[in-house]
Structures are given as C-alpha cells and as structure tokens.
Short mmCIF file of C-alpha atoms in Angstrom, two decimals:
data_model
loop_
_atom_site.label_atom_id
_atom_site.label_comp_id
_atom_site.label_asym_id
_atom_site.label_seq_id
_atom_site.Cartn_x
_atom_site.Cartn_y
_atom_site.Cartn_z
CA UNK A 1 4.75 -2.62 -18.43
CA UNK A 2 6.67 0.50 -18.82
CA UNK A 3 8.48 2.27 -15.87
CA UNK A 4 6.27 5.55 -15.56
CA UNK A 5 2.70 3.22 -15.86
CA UNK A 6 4.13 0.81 -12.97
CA UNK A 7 4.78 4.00 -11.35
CA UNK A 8 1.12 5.35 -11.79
CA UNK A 9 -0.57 1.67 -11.03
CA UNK A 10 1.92 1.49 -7.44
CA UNK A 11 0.71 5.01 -6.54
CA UNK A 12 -2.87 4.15 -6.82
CA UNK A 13 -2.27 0.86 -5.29
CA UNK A 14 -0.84 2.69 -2.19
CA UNK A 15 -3.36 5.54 -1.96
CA UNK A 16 -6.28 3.14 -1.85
CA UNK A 17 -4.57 0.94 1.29
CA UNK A 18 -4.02 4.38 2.64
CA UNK A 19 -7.72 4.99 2.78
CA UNK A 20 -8.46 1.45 3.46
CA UNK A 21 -6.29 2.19 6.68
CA UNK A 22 -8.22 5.52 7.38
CA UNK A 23 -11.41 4.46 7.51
CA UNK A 24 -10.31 0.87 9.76
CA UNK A 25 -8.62 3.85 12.19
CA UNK A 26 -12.18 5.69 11.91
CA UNK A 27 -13.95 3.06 13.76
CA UNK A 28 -14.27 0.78 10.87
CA UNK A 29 -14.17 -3.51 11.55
CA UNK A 30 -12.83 -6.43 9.51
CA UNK A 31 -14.21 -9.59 10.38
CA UNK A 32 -13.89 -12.68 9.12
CA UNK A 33 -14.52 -16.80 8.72
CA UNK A 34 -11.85 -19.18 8.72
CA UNK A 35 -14.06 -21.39 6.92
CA UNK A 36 -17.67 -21.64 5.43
CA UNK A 37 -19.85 -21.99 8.22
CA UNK A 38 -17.08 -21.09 10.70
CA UNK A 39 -17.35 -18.29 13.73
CA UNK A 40 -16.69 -14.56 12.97
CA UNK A 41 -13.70 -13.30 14.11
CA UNK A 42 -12.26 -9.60 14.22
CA UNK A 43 -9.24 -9.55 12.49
CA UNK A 44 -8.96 -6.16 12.34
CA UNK A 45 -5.61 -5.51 13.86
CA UNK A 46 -3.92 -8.15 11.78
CA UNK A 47 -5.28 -6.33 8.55
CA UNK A 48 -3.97 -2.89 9.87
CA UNK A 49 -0.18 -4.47 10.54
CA UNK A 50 -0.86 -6.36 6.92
CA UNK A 51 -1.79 -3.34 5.10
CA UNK A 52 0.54 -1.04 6.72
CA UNK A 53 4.01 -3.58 5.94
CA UNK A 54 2.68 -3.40 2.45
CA UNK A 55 2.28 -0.36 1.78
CA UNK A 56 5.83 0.19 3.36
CA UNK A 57 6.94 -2.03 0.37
CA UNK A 58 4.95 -0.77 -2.46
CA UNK A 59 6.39 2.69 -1.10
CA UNK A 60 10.02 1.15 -0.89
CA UNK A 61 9.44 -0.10 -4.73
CA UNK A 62 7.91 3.29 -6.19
CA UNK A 63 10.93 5.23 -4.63
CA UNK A 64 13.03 2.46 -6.32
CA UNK A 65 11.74 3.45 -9.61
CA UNK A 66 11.55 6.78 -9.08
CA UNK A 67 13.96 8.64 -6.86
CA UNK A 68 12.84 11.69 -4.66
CA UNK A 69 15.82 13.76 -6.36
CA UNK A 70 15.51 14.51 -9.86
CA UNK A 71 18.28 13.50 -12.06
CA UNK A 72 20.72 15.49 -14.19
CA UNK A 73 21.06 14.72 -17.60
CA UNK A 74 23.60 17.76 -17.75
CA UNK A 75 26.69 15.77 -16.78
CA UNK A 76 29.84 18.40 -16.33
CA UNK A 77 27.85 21.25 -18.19
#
C-alpha cells in the first residue's frame, strides 16, 4: 500500500473511533458476554480507555507518515 492511501485509510480509521467515542460520551452503552450464555456486563469504560490509546497510536503513525510541517524540496535555493 502506498504512503498517501495508508494515509487516507488511518484518517478514516481514526475519525470513525472518534465518533464511536462521541456517541459512548453521549450516553451511549457497550455491553457485553464473556461467553455464550454468560451475564451482560458494561464494559463501557474499558472500551473508552481502549479506543482512546488507539487512536493515540493511529494518530502517532499518521503524523509519522506525514509530518505537520510541509517539506522543502528547495534545498539552499
């Protein structure tokens, strides 16, 4: 995969956790089974710390692959 489509694919990765994260801090729940048959549990603040630690590192890679400052290709011009 190139750079700029890794790029593209990590910035939509990141904006859809983002929203994911806005509607949990809108009220929304996550619950969930250990196991088949298992009790419902509310793992919501788990998912939050989860979701928020990766989009700290998809964040961390994108600005890896593209810095915030632009580069010069106009070396001592």
């Amino acid at each position: 995969m190139d750079r700029l489509a890794r790029i593209a694919e990590l910035s939509g990765e990141i904006r859809s956790r983002r929203l994911f994260c806005e509607f949990i801090e809108s009220g929304g729940r996550v619950i969930a089974s250990e196991s088949d048959g298992g009790p419902w549990t509310d793992v919501t603040a788990a998912t939050v710390a989860r979701e928020c630690r990766r989009i700290e590192t998809l964040e961390h890679t994108r600005r890896r692959l593209m810095p915030e400052e632009p580069v010069r290709h106009d070396r001592g011009r």
